[in-house]
Structures are given as C-alpha cells and as structure tokens.
Amino acid sequence: MMVVCPPTRCANALAVHFDPDPFAVFAERELDACALHVPGVCFNPLCSRVFAPAREWQQYCSAACRQIGDREMRRVGHKAAPALLAWQMGRYAKGGPQADLSRAGRRYYSALAADWLRDRRAKQGGTA
C-alpha cells in the first residue's frame, strides 16, 4: 500500500525506487540444483582459473575479475533492459504498433542472449 503525505511532510523524504530482488535470490532453489557457473572456477570467461573460494557464493577469483564481470553484466543489461520493457509492455496487445514493438523486443532480447552465450563460450575456448 502506498502512503501519500502532504508535500510539506514529504519534501525531504527519500524517493521511492524500483529495487527488484537479484536473480540469485529469486531463483535460489533452481540455482542450487543447476548453477550458472562451476564453483571454484572463475566466472570471467577470459580467466576461468581454478581457485579456492573464500565464500560458497564466490564466483570470481579476484576483485579484478569481478569488476570485469560487473562491466559485462552492466553492458549487456543496459542493452537488454529496453527490449525487455518493450516486450512486456505490449505482451498482451492484440495487434498494431505496440504488439509489433513487443515482438521486436522479444526478438532482440532472444538474439542478444544467444549472441552473449556464444561469445562467452568462445572466450572460454569452447565451441561457439
């Protein structure tokens, strides 16, 4: 429930932000059964070094690799977000420009995800 207060009382209040749970929280049970990465192998595809994790959730062997991973996720996320938004906005549209935009968003996101996975596999030296 959203509480609306008079402007004089809310003038210096914090702004409301959309803060979704991270995927690791949302899909914790599923990730436990099928992890996105191999524990003890750096998640940075250019590194993929075997290391002894200090925490069970540790994905990267070093702070430098984590920064590289953060940049990659941010770069891809910034490209994926508008497509995901367009896809969902027109998801139930019966036709017209909004339905066309929704389909374009879905096609773009699907192509982006496939290309990203192919790129990560190629960087790891696997088959593209």
Coordinates of C-alpha atoms in Angstrom, one line a residue, residues 77-119:
G77 CA 21.9 -5.4 -19.1
H78 CA 21.7 -1.8 -20.5
K79 CA 21.1 -3.3 -24.0
A80 CA 18.6 -5.9 -22.8
A81 CA 16.5 -3.7 -20.5
P82 CA 14.7 -1.6 -23.2
A83 CA 13.9 -4.7 -25.2
L84 CA 12.5 -6.5 -22.1
L85 CA 10.4 -3.4 -21.2
A86 CA 9.1 -3.1 -24.8
W87 CA 8.4 -6.9 -24.9
Q88 CA 6.4 -6.8 -21.6
M89 CA 4.5 -3.5 -22.4
G90 CA 2.9 -5.0 -25.5
R91 CA 2.8 -8.6 -24.4
Y92 CA -1.0 -8.9 -24.5
A93 CA -1.6 -6.3 -27.3
K94 CA -3.9 -7.7 -29.9
G95 CA -2.2 -6.0 -32.8
G96 CA -0.9 -2.8 -34.0
P97 CA 2.3 -0.8 -33.3
Q98 CA 2.5 -1.9 -29.6
A99 CA 2.3 -5.6 -30.5
D100 CA 4.9 -5.1 -33.2
L101 CA 7.2 -3.3 -30.8
S102 CA 6.7 -6.1 -28.3
R103 CA 7.7 -8.8 -30.9
A104 CA 10.7 -6.7 -31.8
G105 CA 11.7 -6.5 -28.2
R106 CA 11.4 -10.3 -27.8
R107 CA 13.4 -10.9 -31.0
Y108 CA 16.1 -8.5 -29.9
Y109 CA 16.4 -10.0 -26.4
S110 CA 16.5 -13.6 -27.8
A111 CA 19.2 -12.7 -30.3
L112 CA 21.2 -10.8 -27.7
A113 CA 21.0 -13.7 -25.2
A114 CA 22.1 -16.2 -27.8
D115 CA 24.9 -14.0 -29.1
W116 CA 26.1 -13.3 -25.5
L117 CA 26.2 -17.0 -24.7
R118 CA 28.0 -17.8 -27.9
D119 CA 30.6 -15.0 -27.1

